[in-house]
Amino acid sequence: MAVVEAEVVGGVGHIVLNRPEALNSLNGAMIDGIRAALDAWRDDDAVGSVLVTSSSPRAFCAGGDIKAIRQSVVEGDHEAGAQYFSAEYDLDELIASYPKPYIAVIDAAAFGGGLGISIHGSIRIVTENAVLAMPETAIGFVPDVGSSYFLSRLPGHVGRYLALTGTRITGSDALALGLATHFCPSDALDKLQAEILGGKDLDDVLERYTTSTSTTELSFDTGAVAAVFDKASLVDIIDALQCDTPWSRTTKTQLATLSPTSLMATDALIAYGADSTLRECLDRELRVATWIIGEPDFAEGVRAVLVDKDRAPQWKPLVLEMVRPEAFQQLL
């Protein structure tokens, strides 16, 4: 069974992510498969747009195949990770610059690398079932796939908040923030996809089945986020969380469980990303990602969350004040 199914239907290049047993976590074969399809269709006049969907009801794409990268690192092979990230980020850039409408349909979980192959597309459709996040600081890694570009551009320091904490957001949140372009109720999704693949006019289909404006408030307090996450440093952010509200208590507790090294590197990536092009962000993320997978927290974090699943990582160093920024400063 192909992990990526690609065919042209009704003048539409249809890519189906088909690794449901791994929640469509992107492995090298998936990256290569998506790339091959996009390259083949780029200059094909018979293909007017690209539609990307998932065969799994549980996930659009749960991220990169981080367990495999960890295994390579544990076995002493750091080059495999660097090669994987390089191919993944080049795919993200291709999607961002694709000359035809690239439509990603998110009806379930989209984490990490799943955002790389969706958020960079020109049309991002979400439903009420969509859950989006960049949860890398929980596994000793950093938000990547160009997230330092698109998160750093969100208003009110929301991107800094999402990158550091790994907080999950809803489809409605994504639409309100501009991370998604359209909202479609899940019960209308089959009809929408059938009409797109039936060769119907894309703008007309989107107009009939989706909305492009959010009618609901964000699921978190943007005022509180702006007041706390505008602080100069991570230590200042943590100090500003007074634990006088449920959100403040939850956020402070959240940050205390995450890798201090990841938090420090992530904060630097978001700061630099605000004034960088997407390619500059991807190149910077590649340098930092290649470095951080060799640090103790990566193997330990992936072990705790994805391998043993005991959710009890032993971070080294244990606190922010002991992290040495000079270890990654030259990579920025």
PDB file of C-alpha atoms in Angstrom, residues 16-312:
ATOM      1  CA  VAL A  16      -4.024  11.266  -0.243  1.00  0.00           C
ATOM      2  CA  LEU A  17      -1.827  10.871   2.834  1.00  0.00           C
ATOM      3  CA  ASN A  18      -2.100   7.156   3.499  1.00  0.00           C
ATOM      4  CA  ARG A  19      -0.111   6.047   6.500  1.00  0.00           C
ATOM      5  CA  PRO A  20      -2.991   5.831   8.996  1.00  0.00           C
ATOM      6  CA  GLU A  21      -1.264   3.402  11.371  1.00  0.00           C
ATOM      7  CA  ALA A  22       1.251   6.185  12.115  1.00  0.00           C
ATOM      8  CA  LEU A  23      -1.319   8.997  11.967  1.00  0.00           C
ATOM      9  CA  ASN A  24       0.286   9.991   8.655  1.00  0.00           C
ATOM     10  CA  SER A  25       3.554  10.965  10.320  1.00  0.00           C
ATOM     11  CA  LEU A  26       5.769  12.069   7.451  1.00  0.00           C
ATOM     12  CA  ASN A  27       8.524   9.621   6.661  1.00  0.00           C
ATOM     13  CA  GLY A  28      11.011   9.972   3.828  1.00  0.00           C
ATOM     14  CA  ALA A  29       8.835   7.997   1.419  1.00  0.00           C
ATOM     15  CA  MET A  30       5.884  10.332   2.026  1.00  0.00           C
ATOM     16  CA  ILE A  31       8.001  13.425   1.502  1.00  0.00           C
ATOM     17  CA  ASP A  32       9.399  11.966  -1.726  1.00  0.00           C
ATOM     18  CA  GLY A  33       5.935  10.922  -2.894  1.00  0.00           C
ATOM     19  CA  ILE A  34       4.371  14.335  -2.354  1.00  0.00           C
ATOM     20  CA  ARG A  35       7.346  16.019  -3.989  1.00  0.00           C
ATOM     21  CA  ALA A  36       7.222  13.741  -7.026  1.00  0.00           C
ATOM     22  CA  ALA A  37       3.528  14.414  -7.569  1.00  0.00           C
ATOM     23  CA  LEU A  38       3.906  18.187  -7.235  1.00  0.00           C
ATOM     24  CA  ASP A  39       6.889  18.222  -9.595  1.00  0.00           C
ATOM     25  CA  ALA A  40       4.972  16.169 -12.166  1.00  0.00           C
ATOM     26  CA  TRP A  41       1.897  18.384 -12.040  1.00  0.00           C
ATOM     27  CA  ARG A  42       3.609  21.759 -11.837  1.00  0.00           C
ATOM     28  CA  ASP A  43       3.840  22.299 -15.601  1.00  0.00           C
ATOM     29  CA  ASP A  44       1.085  19.899 -16.635  1.00  0.00           C
ATOM     30  CA  ASP A  45      -1.698  21.907 -18.281  1.00  0.00           C
ATOM     31  CA  ALA A  46      -4.133  19.066 -17.575  1.00  0.00           C
ATOM     32  CA  VAL A  47      -3.816  19.756 -13.839  1.00  0.00           C
ATOM     33  CA  GLY A  48      -5.428  22.976 -12.643  1.00  0.00           C
ATOM     34  CA  SER A  49      -5.074  22.567  -8.873  1.00  0.00           C
ATOM     35  CA  VAL A  50      -3.908  20.180  -6.143  1.00  0.00           C
ATOM     36  CA  LEU A  51      -6.064  18.738  -3.359  1.00  0.00           C
ATOM     37  CA  VAL A  52      -4.416  17.141  -0.315  1.00  0.00           C
ATOM     38  CA  THR A  53      -6.505  14.957   1.990  1.00  0.00           C
ATOM     39  CA  SER A  54      -6.004  12.162   4.522  1.00  0.00           C
ATOM     40  CA  SER A  55      -7.183   8.559   4.581  1.00  0.00           C
ATOM     41  CA  SER A  56      -7.244   8.653   8.388  1.00  0.00           C
ATOM     42  CA  PRO A  57     -10.200  10.001  10.388  1.00  0.00           C
ATOM     43  CA  ARG A  58      -7.812  10.664  13.288  1.00  0.00           C
ATOM     44  CA  ALA A  59      -5.167  12.807  11.630  1.00  0.00           C
ATOM     45  CA  PHE A  60      -4.388  14.922   8.616  1.00  0.00           C
ATOM     46  CA  CYS A  61      -0.734  14.517   9.554  1.00  0.00           C
ATOM     47  CA  ALA A  62       0.594  14.145  13.095  1.00  0.00           C
ATOM     48  CA  GLY A  63       4.029  15.561  12.224  1.00  0.00           C
ATOM     49  CA  GLY A  64       7.396  14.270  11.136  1.00  0.00           C
ATOM     50  CA  ASP A  65       8.579  10.726  11.769  1.00  0.00           C
ATOM     51  CA  ILE A  66      10.422  11.833  14.882  1.00  0.00           C
ATOM     52  CA  LYS A  67      10.771   8.344  16.379  1.00  0.00           C
ATOM     53  CA  ALA A  68      12.785   7.213  13.359  1.00  0.00           C
ATOM     54  CA  ILE A  69      15.035  10.274  13.624  1.00  0.00           C
ATOM     55  CA  ARG A  70      15.582   9.595  17.316  1.00  0.00           C
ATOM     56  CA  GLN A  71      16.526   5.999  16.544  1.00  0.00           C
ATOM     57  CA  SER A  72      19.118   7.200  14.025  1.00  0.00           C
ATOM     58  CA  VAL A  73      20.555   9.602  16.613  1.00  0.00           C
ATOM     59  CA  VAL A  74      20.696   6.889  19.289  1.00  0.00           C
ATOM     60  CA  GLU A  75      22.580   4.698  16.809  1.00  0.00           C
ATOM     61  CA  GLY A  76      25.047   7.511  16.169  1.00  0.00           C
ATOM     62  CA  ASP A  77      23.745   8.589  12.757  1.00  0.00           C
ATOM     63  CA  HIS A  78      23.117  12.352  12.884  1.00  0.00           C
ATOM     64  CA  GLU A  79      23.314  12.797   9.120  1.00  0.00           C
ATOM     65  CA  ALA A  80      20.023  10.967   8.547  1.00  0.00           C
ATOM     66  CA  GLY A  81      18.146  13.602  10.516  1.00  0.00           C
ATOM     67  CA  ALA A  82      19.784  16.464   8.657  1.00  0.00           C
ATOM     68  CA  GLN A  83      18.941  14.874   5.292  1.00  0.00           C
ATOM     69  CA  TYR A  84      15.346  14.261   6.353  1.00  0.00           C
ATOM     70  CA  PHE A  85      14.818  17.842   7.548  1.00  0.00           C
ATOM     71  CA  SER A  86      16.431  19.287   4.433  1.00  0.00           C
ATOM     72  CA  ALA A  87      14.071  17.322   2.160  1.00  0.00           C
ATOM     73  CA  GLU A  88      11.054  18.182   4.314  1.00  0.00           C
ATOM     74  CA  TYR A  89      11.784  21.913   4.401  1.00  0.00           C
ATOM     75  CA  ASP A  90      12.454  22.029   0.658  1.00  0.00           C
ATOM     76  CA  LEU A  91       9.021  20.460   0.161  1.00  0.00           C
ATOM     77  CA  ASP A  92       7.476  23.129   2.384  1.00  0.00           C
ATOM     78  CA  GLU A  93       9.081  25.854   0.274  1.00  0.00           C
ATOM     79  CA  LEU A  94       7.835  24.193  -2.925  1.00  0.00           C
ATOM     80  CA  ILE A  95       4.287  24.202  -1.538  1.00  0.00           C
ATOM     81  CA  ALA A  96       4.572  27.869  -0.535  1.00  0.00           C
ATOM     82  CA  SER A  97       5.635  28.873  -4.050  1.00  0.00           C
ATOM     83  CA  TYR A  98       3.446  26.420  -5.990  1.00  0.00           C
ATOM     84  CA  PRO A  99       1.992  28.146  -9.072  1.00  0.00           C
ATOM     85  CA  LYS A 100      -1.383  26.392  -8.861  1.00  0.00           C
ATOM     86  CA  PRO A 101      -4.018  26.371  -6.104  1.00  0.00           C
ATOM     87  CA  TYR A 102      -2.849  23.979  -3.392  1.00  0.00           C
ATOM     88  CA  ILE A 103      -5.808  22.943  -1.247  1.00  0.00           C
ATOM     89  CA  ALA A 104      -5.195  21.211   2.088  1.00  0.00           C
ATOM     90  CA  VAL A 105      -8.187  19.783   3.956  1.00  0.00           C
ATOM     91  CA  ILE A 106      -7.673  19.458   7.707  1.00  0.00           C
ATOM     92  CA  ASP A 107     -10.469  17.487   9.381  1.00  0.00           C
ATOM     93  CA  ALA A 108      -8.458  16.091  12.307  1.00  0.00           C
ATOM     94  CA  ALA A 109      -5.030  16.521  13.926  1.00  0.00           C
ATOM     95  CA  ALA A 110      -2.345  18.517  12.133  1.00  0.00           C
ATOM     96  CA  PHE A 111       0.822  18.830  14.178  1.00  0.00           C
ATOM     97  CA  GLY A 112       4.395  19.817  13.352  1.00  0.00           C
ATOM     98  CA  GLY A 113       5.230  18.660   9.842  1.00  0.00           C
ATOM     99  CA  GLY A 114       1.503  18.404   9.133  1.00  0.00           C
ATOM    100  CA  LEU A 115       1.368  22.183   9.262  1.00  0.00           C
ATOM    101  CA  GLY A 116       4.333  22.380   6.905  1.00  0.00           C
ATOM    102  CA  ILE A 117       2.397  20.595   4.162  1.00  0.00           C
ATOM    103  CA  SER A 118      -0.801  22.571   4.771  1.00  0.00           C
ATOM    104  CA  ILE A 119      -0.226  26.073   6.134  1.00  0.00           C
ATOM    105  CA  HIS A 120       2.140  26.959   3.279  1.00  0.00           C
ATOM    106  CA  GLY A 121      -0.558  26.111   0.737  1.00  0.00           C
ATOM    107  CA  SER A 122      -2.743  28.788  -0.827  1.00  0.00           C
ATOM    108  CA  ILE A 123      -6.036  27.290   0.417  1.00  0.00           C
ATOM    109  CA  ARG A 124      -6.293  25.739   3.886  1.00  0.00           C
ATOM    110  CA  ILE A 125      -9.699  24.302   4.739  1.00  0.00           C
ATOM    111  CA  VAL A 126     -10.462  23.338   8.344  1.00  0.00           C
ATOM    112  CA  THR A 127     -13.492  21.795  10.050  1.00  0.00           C
ATOM    113  CA  GLU A 128     -14.762  21.692  13.624  1.00  0.00           C
ATOM    114  CA  ASN A 129     -12.693  18.499  14.035  1.00  0.00           C
ATOM    115  CA  ALA A 130      -9.396  20.188  13.205  1.00  0.00           C
ATOM    116  CA  VAL A 131      -6.732  20.458  15.913  1.00  0.00           C
ATOM    117  CA  LEU A 132      -3.496  22.276  15.107  1.00  0.00           C
ATOM    118  CA  ALA A 133      -0.286  22.596  17.114  1.00  0.00           C
ATOM    119  CA  MET A 134       3.492  22.852  17.029  1.00  0.00           C
ATOM    120  CA  PRO A 135       4.268  20.725  20.132  1.00  0.00           C
ATOM    121  CA  GLU A 136       8.015  20.318  19.652  1.00  0.00           C
ATOM    122  CA  THR A 137       9.201  21.880  22.937  1.00  0.00           C
ATOM    123  CA  ALA A 138       7.659  18.892  24.739  1.00  0.00           C
ATOM    124  CA  ILE A 139      10.057  16.491  22.994  1.00  0.00           C
ATOM    125  CA  GLY A 140      13.301  18.459  23.196  1.00  0.00           C
ATOM    126  CA  PHE A 141      13.005  19.742  19.644  1.00  0.00           C
ATOM    127  CA  VAL A 142      12.014  23.100  18.088  1.00  0.00           C
ATOM    128  CA  PRO A 143       9.047  24.224  15.978  1.00  0.00           C
ATOM    129  CA  ASP A 144      10.242  23.958  12.384  1.00  0.00           C
ATOM    130  CA  VAL A 145       8.782  23.524   8.830  1.00  0.00           C
ATOM    131  CA  GLY A 146       8.747  27.298   8.426  1.00  0.00           C
ATOM    132  CA  SER A 147       6.734  27.909  11.589  1.00  0.00           C
ATOM    133  CA  SER A 148       9.190  30.590  12.686  1.00  0.00           C
ATOM    134  CA  TYR A 149       7.941  32.422   9.580  1.00  0.00           C
ATOM    135  CA  PHE A 150       4.173  31.997   9.911  1.00  0.00           C
ATOM    136  CA  LEU A 151       3.925  32.020  13.715  1.00  0.00           C
ATOM    137  CA  SER A 152       6.115  35.098  14.130  1.00  0.00           C
ATOM    138  CA  ARG A 153       3.657  37.026  11.944  1.00  0.00           C
ATOM    139  CA  LEU A 154       0.594  36.377  14.100  1.00  0.00           C
ATOM    140  CA  PRO A 155      -0.702  39.395  16.040  1.00  0.00           C
ATOM    141  CA  GLY A 156      -0.400  39.995  19.762  1.00  0.00           C
ATOM    142  CA  HIS A 157       2.502  37.594  20.389  1.00  0.00           C
ATOM    143  CA  VAL A 158       0.143  34.668  19.787  1.00  0.00           C
ATOM    144  CA  GLY A 159       2.766  32.940  17.643  1.00  0.00           C
ATOM    145  CA  ARG A 160       5.352  33.138  20.414  1.00  0.00           C
ATOM    146  CA  TYR A 161       2.802  31.674  22.814  1.00  0.00           C
ATOM    147  CA  LEU A 162       1.887  28.803  20.488  1.00  0.00           C
ATOM    148  CA  ALA A 163       5.513  28.019  19.623  1.00  0.00           C
ATOM    149  CA  LEU A 164       6.733  27.952  23.215  1.00  0.00           C
ATOM    150  CA  THR A 165       3.821  26.151  24.867  1.00  0.00           C
ATOM    151  CA  GLY A 166       2.722  23.856  22.034  1.00  0.00           C
ATOM    152  CA  THR A 167      -0.886  24.806  22.802  1.00  0.00           C
ATOM    153  CA  ARG A 168      -3.452  23.154  20.541  1.00  0.00           C
ATOM    154  CA  ILE A 169      -5.893  25.365  18.666  1.00  0.00           C
ATOM    155  CA  THR A 170      -9.198  24.631  16.971  1.00  0.00           C
ATOM    156  CA  GLY A 171     -10.172  25.013  13.351  1.00  0.00           C
ATOM    157  CA  SER A 172     -12.074  28.177  14.257  1.00  0.00           C
ATOM    158  CA  ASP A 173      -8.955  29.541  15.971  1.00  0.00           C
ATOM    159  CA  ALA A 174      -6.896  28.788  12.875  1.00  0.00           C
ATOM    160  CA  LEU A 175      -9.389  30.617  10.670  1.00  0.00           C
ATOM    161  CA  ALA A 176      -9.495  33.658  12.957  1.00  0.00           C
ATOM    162  CA  LEU A 177      -5.689  33.805  13.055  1.00  0.00           C
ATOM    163  CA  GLY A 178      -5.312  33.423   9.294  1.00  0.00           C
ATOM    164  CA  LEU A 179      -3.583  30.067   9.549  1.00  0.00           C
ATOM    165  CA  ALA A 180      -6.608  28.626   7.740  1.00  0.00           C
ATOM    166  CA  THR A 181      -8.345  30.351   4.840  1.00  0.00           C
ATOM    167  CA  HIS A 182     -11.725  28.568   4.895  1.00  0.00           C
ATOM    168  CA  PHE A 183     -13.998  26.722   7.327  1.00  0.00           C
ATOM    169  CA  CYS A 184     -16.208  23.864   6.145  1.00  0.00           C
ATOM    170  CA  PRO A 185     -18.553  21.869   8.406  1.00  0.00           C
ATOM    171  CA  SER A 186     -17.368  18.262   8.422  1.00  0.00           C
ATOM    172  CA  ASP A 187     -20.736  16.964   7.238  1.00  0.00           C
ATOM    173  CA  ALA A 188     -20.322  18.978   4.029  1.00  0.00           C
ATOM    174  CA  LEU A 189     -16.754  17.907   3.386  1.00  0.00           C
ATOM    175  CA  ASP A 190     -17.517  14.902   1.186  1.00  0.00           C
ATOM    176  CA  LYS A 191     -19.646  17.046  -1.123  1.00  0.00           C
ATOM    177  CA  LEU A 192     -16.999  19.770  -1.265  1.00  0.00           C
ATOM    178  CA  GLN A 193     -14.260  17.297  -2.173  1.00  0.00           C
ATOM    179  CA  ALA A 194     -16.459  15.482  -4.681  1.00  0.00           C
ATOM    180  CA  GLU A 195     -17.262  18.723  -6.485  1.00  0.00           C
ATOM    181  CA  ILE A 196     -13.626  19.819  -6.543  1.00  0.00           C
ATOM    182  CA  LEU A 197     -12.604  16.439  -7.958  1.00  0.00           C
ATOM    183  CA  GLY A 198     -15.557  16.604 -10.328  1.00  0.00           C
ATOM    184  CA  GLY A 199     -13.967  19.556 -12.052  1.00  0.00           C
ATOM    185  CA  LYS A 200     -16.390  22.184 -10.732  1.00  0.00           C
ATOM    186  CA  ASP A 201     -15.226  25.795 -10.515  1.00  0.00           C
ATOM    187  CA  LEU A 202     -13.075  26.043  -7.365  1.00  0.00           C
ATOM    188  CA  ASP A 203     -14.184  29.535  -6.344  1.00  0.00           C
ATOM    189  CA  ASP A 204     -17.843  28.567  -6.722  1.00  0.00           C
ATOM    190  CA  VAL A 205     -17.395  25.389  -4.666  1.00  0.00           C
ATOM    191  CA  LEU A 206     -15.630  27.271  -1.885  1.00  0.00           C
ATOM    192  CA  GLU A 207     -18.306  29.960  -1.884  1.00  0.00           C
ATOM    193  CA  ARG A 208     -21.102  27.402  -1.500  1.00  0.00           C
ATOM    194  CA  TYR A 209     -19.538  25.121   1.105  1.00  0.00           C
ATOM    195  CA  THR A 210     -17.216  27.270   3.200  1.00  0.00           C
ATOM    196  CA  THR A 211     -16.892  30.524   5.058  1.00  0.00           C
ATOM    197  CA  SER A 212     -13.739  32.620   5.055  1.00  0.00           C
ATOM    198  CA  THR A 213     -14.496  34.647   8.182  1.00  0.00           C
ATOM    199  CA  SER A 214     -14.631  33.488  11.778  1.00  0.00           C
ATOM    200  CA  THR A 215     -17.827  34.096  13.744  1.00  0.00           C
ATOM    201  CA  THR A 216     -16.506  32.730  17.016  1.00  0.00           C
ATOM    202  CA  GLU A 217     -14.040  34.066  19.543  1.00  0.00           C
ATOM    203  CA  LEU A 218     -10.647  32.481  19.979  1.00  0.00           C
ATOM    204  CA  SER A 219     -10.483  29.630  22.473  1.00  0.00           C
ATOM    205  CA  PHE A 220      -7.850  31.475  24.527  1.00  0.00           C
ATOM    206  CA  ASP A 221      -7.572  34.981  25.979  1.00  0.00           C
ATOM    207  CA  THR A 222      -5.634  37.055  23.442  1.00  0.00           C
ATOM    208  CA  GLY A 223      -5.404  39.952  25.887  1.00  0.00           C
ATOM    209  CA  ALA A 224      -3.702  37.784  28.479  1.00  0.00           C
ATOM    210  CA  VAL A 225      -1.380  36.303  25.849  1.00  0.00           C
ATOM    211  CA  ALA A 226      -0.380  39.758  24.612  1.00  0.00           C
ATOM    212  CA  ALA A 227       0.257  41.046  28.125  1.00  0.00           C
ATOM    213  CA  VAL A 228       2.475  38.117  29.119  1.00  0.00           C
ATOM    214  CA  PHE A 229       4.244  37.076  25.926  1.00  0.00           C
ATOM    215  CA  ASP A 230       5.509  40.543  25.035  1.00  0.00           C
ATOM    216  CA  LYS A 231       8.130  40.294  27.798  1.00  0.00           C
ATOM    217  CA  ALA A 232      11.798  40.591  26.924  1.00  0.00           C
ATOM    218  CA  SER A 233      12.865  37.126  28.046  1.00  0.00           C
ATOM    219  CA  LEU A 234      11.518  33.701  28.898  1.00  0.00           C
ATOM    220  CA  VAL A 235      12.258  34.248  32.577  1.00  0.00           C
ATOM    221  CA  ASP A 236      10.244  37.468  32.417  1.00  0.00           C
ATOM    222  CA  ILE A 237       7.356  35.609  30.775  1.00  0.00           C
ATOM    223  CA  ILE A 238       7.321  32.993  33.516  1.00  0.00           C
ATOM    224  CA  ASP A 239       7.508  35.684  36.202  1.00  0.00           C
ATOM    225  CA  ALA A 240       4.580  37.497  34.572  1.00  0.00           C
ATOM    226  CA  LEU A 241       2.376  34.420  34.932  1.00  0.00           C
ATOM    227  CA  GLN A 242       0.916  35.227  38.337  1.00  0.00           C
ATOM    228  CA  CYS A 243      -1.318  32.130  38.516  1.00  0.00           C
ATOM    229  CA  ASP A 244      -4.282  34.368  39.285  1.00  0.00           C
ATOM    230  CA  THR A 245      -6.397  32.914  36.467  1.00  0.00           C
ATOM    231  CA  PRO A 246      -6.918  29.368  35.148  1.00  0.00           C
ATOM    232  CA  TRP A 247      -5.089  30.301  31.919  1.00  0.00           C
ATOM    233  CA  SER A 248      -2.133  31.740  33.831  1.00  0.00           C
ATOM    234  CA  ARG A 249      -1.860  28.682  36.076  1.00  0.00           C
ATOM    235  CA  THR A 250      -2.156  26.272  33.157  1.00  0.00           C
ATOM    236  CA  THR A 251       0.412  28.138  31.073  1.00  0.00           C
ATOM    237  CA  LYS A 252       2.931  28.356  33.911  1.00  0.00           C
ATOM    238  CA  THR A 253       2.524  24.643  34.630  1.00  0.00           C
ATOM    239  CA  GLN A 254       2.841  23.888  30.910  1.00  0.00           C
ATOM    240  CA  LEU A 255       6.098  25.808  30.519  1.00  0.00           C
ATOM    241  CA  ALA A 256       7.574  24.099  33.593  1.00  0.00           C
ATOM    242  CA  THR A 257       7.220  20.677  31.939  1.00  0.00           C
ATOM    243  CA  LEU A 258       8.981  21.603  28.676  1.00  0.00           C
ATOM    244  CA  SER A 259      12.625  21.339  27.659  1.00  0.00           C
ATOM    245  CA  PRO A 260      14.487  24.480  28.788  1.00  0.00           C
ATOM    246  CA  THR A 261      16.916  24.107  25.880  1.00  0.00           C
ATOM    247  CA  SER A 262      14.033  23.821  23.405  1.00  0.00           C
ATOM    248  CA  LEU A 263      12.286  26.835  24.912  1.00  0.00           C
ATOM    249  CA  MET A 264      15.383  29.005  24.619  1.00  0.00           C
ATOM    250  CA  ALA A 265      16.121  27.974  21.029  1.00  0.00           C
ATOM    251  CA  THR A 266      12.460  28.291  20.021  1.00  0.00           C
ATOM    252  CA  ASP A 267      12.194  31.803  21.403  1.00  0.00           C
ATOM    253  CA  ALA A 268      15.258  32.825  19.393  1.00  0.00           C
ATOM    254  CA  LEU A 269      13.837  31.302  16.187  1.00  0.00           C
ATOM    255  CA  ILE A 270      10.554  33.191  16.559  1.00  0.00           C
ATOM    256  CA  ALA A 271      12.381  36.460  17.258  1.00  0.00           C
ATOM    257  CA  TYR A 272      14.583  36.110  14.177  1.00  0.00           C
ATOM    258  CA  GLY A 273      11.751  34.813  12.016  1.00  0.00           C
ATOM    259  CA  ALA A 274       9.747  38.019  12.190  1.00  0.00           C
ATOM    260  CA  ASP A 275      12.242  39.840   9.946  1.00  0.00           C
ATOM    261  CA  SER A 276      13.176  36.937   7.670  1.00  0.00           C
ATOM    262  CA  THR A 277      11.939  35.427   4.428  1.00  0.00           C
ATOM    263  CA  LEU A 278      10.495  31.925   4.452  1.00  0.00           C
ATOM    264  CA  ARG A 279      13.706  30.529   2.924  1.00  0.00           C
ATOM    265  CA  GLU A 280      15.804  32.261   5.573  1.00  0.00           C
ATOM    266  CA  CYS A 281      13.557  30.809   8.277  1.00  0.00           C
ATOM    267  CA  LEU A 282      13.796  27.308   6.822  1.00  0.00           C
ATOM    268  CA  ASP A 283      17.587  27.515   6.542  1.00  0.00           C
ATOM    269  CA  ARG A 284      17.855  28.752  10.135  1.00  0.00           C
ATOM    270  CA  GLU A 285      15.505  26.052  11.370  1.00  0.00           C
ATOM    271  CA  LEU A 286      17.581  23.438   9.550  1.00  0.00           C
ATOM    272  CA  ARG A 287      20.749  24.569  11.317  1.00  0.00           C
ATOM    273  CA  VAL A 288      19.062  24.605  14.729  1.00  0.00           C
ATOM    274  CA  ALA A 289      17.209  21.318  14.158  1.00  0.00           C
ATOM    275  CA  THR A 290      20.419  19.565  13.085  1.00  0.00           C
ATOM    276  CA  TRP A 291      22.111  20.860  16.226  1.00  0.00           C
ATOM    277  CA  ILE A 292      19.357  20.127  18.727  1.00  0.00           C
ATOM    278  CA  ILE A 293      18.826  16.477  17.758  1.00  0.00           C
ATOM    279  CA  GLY A 294      22.372  15.933  19.035  1.00  0.00           C
ATOM    280  CA  GLU A 295      21.520  17.446  22.429  1.00  0.00           C
ATOM    281  CA  PRO A 296      20.432  15.150  25.310  1.00  0.00           C
ATOM    282  CA  ASP A 297      16.891  16.528  25.507  1.00  0.00           C
ATOM    283  CA  PHE A 298      15.865  15.322  22.043  1.00  0.00           C
ATOM    284  CA  ALA A 299      16.424  11.601  22.592  1.00  0.00           C
ATOM    285  CA  GLU A 300      15.037  11.914  26.130  1.00  0.00           C
ATOM    286  CA  GLY A 301      11.976  13.928  25.125  1.00  0.00           C
ATOM    287  CA  VAL A 302      10.988  11.625  22.272  1.00  0.00           C
ATOM    288  CA  ARG A 303      11.506   8.651  24.589  1.00  0.00           C
ATOM    289  CA  ALA A 304       9.223  10.121  27.244  1.00  0.00           C
ATOM    290  CA  VAL A 305       6.433  11.237  24.896  1.00  0.00           C
ATOM    291  CA  LEU A 306       6.495   8.842  21.935  1.00  0.00           C
ATOM    292  CA  VAL A 307       8.499   5.724  22.860  1.00  0.00           C
ATOM    293  CA  ASP A 308       8.016   4.786  26.532  1.00  0.00           C
ATOM    294  CA  LYS A 309       5.181   7.326  26.887  1.00  0.00           C
ATOM    295  CA  ASP A 310       5.809   7.840  30.595  1.00  0.00           C
ATOM    296  CA  ARG A 311       5.591  11.627  30.124  1.00  0.00           C
ATOM    297  CA  ALA A 312       8.433  12.066  32.616  1.00  0.00           C
TER     298      ALA A 312
END
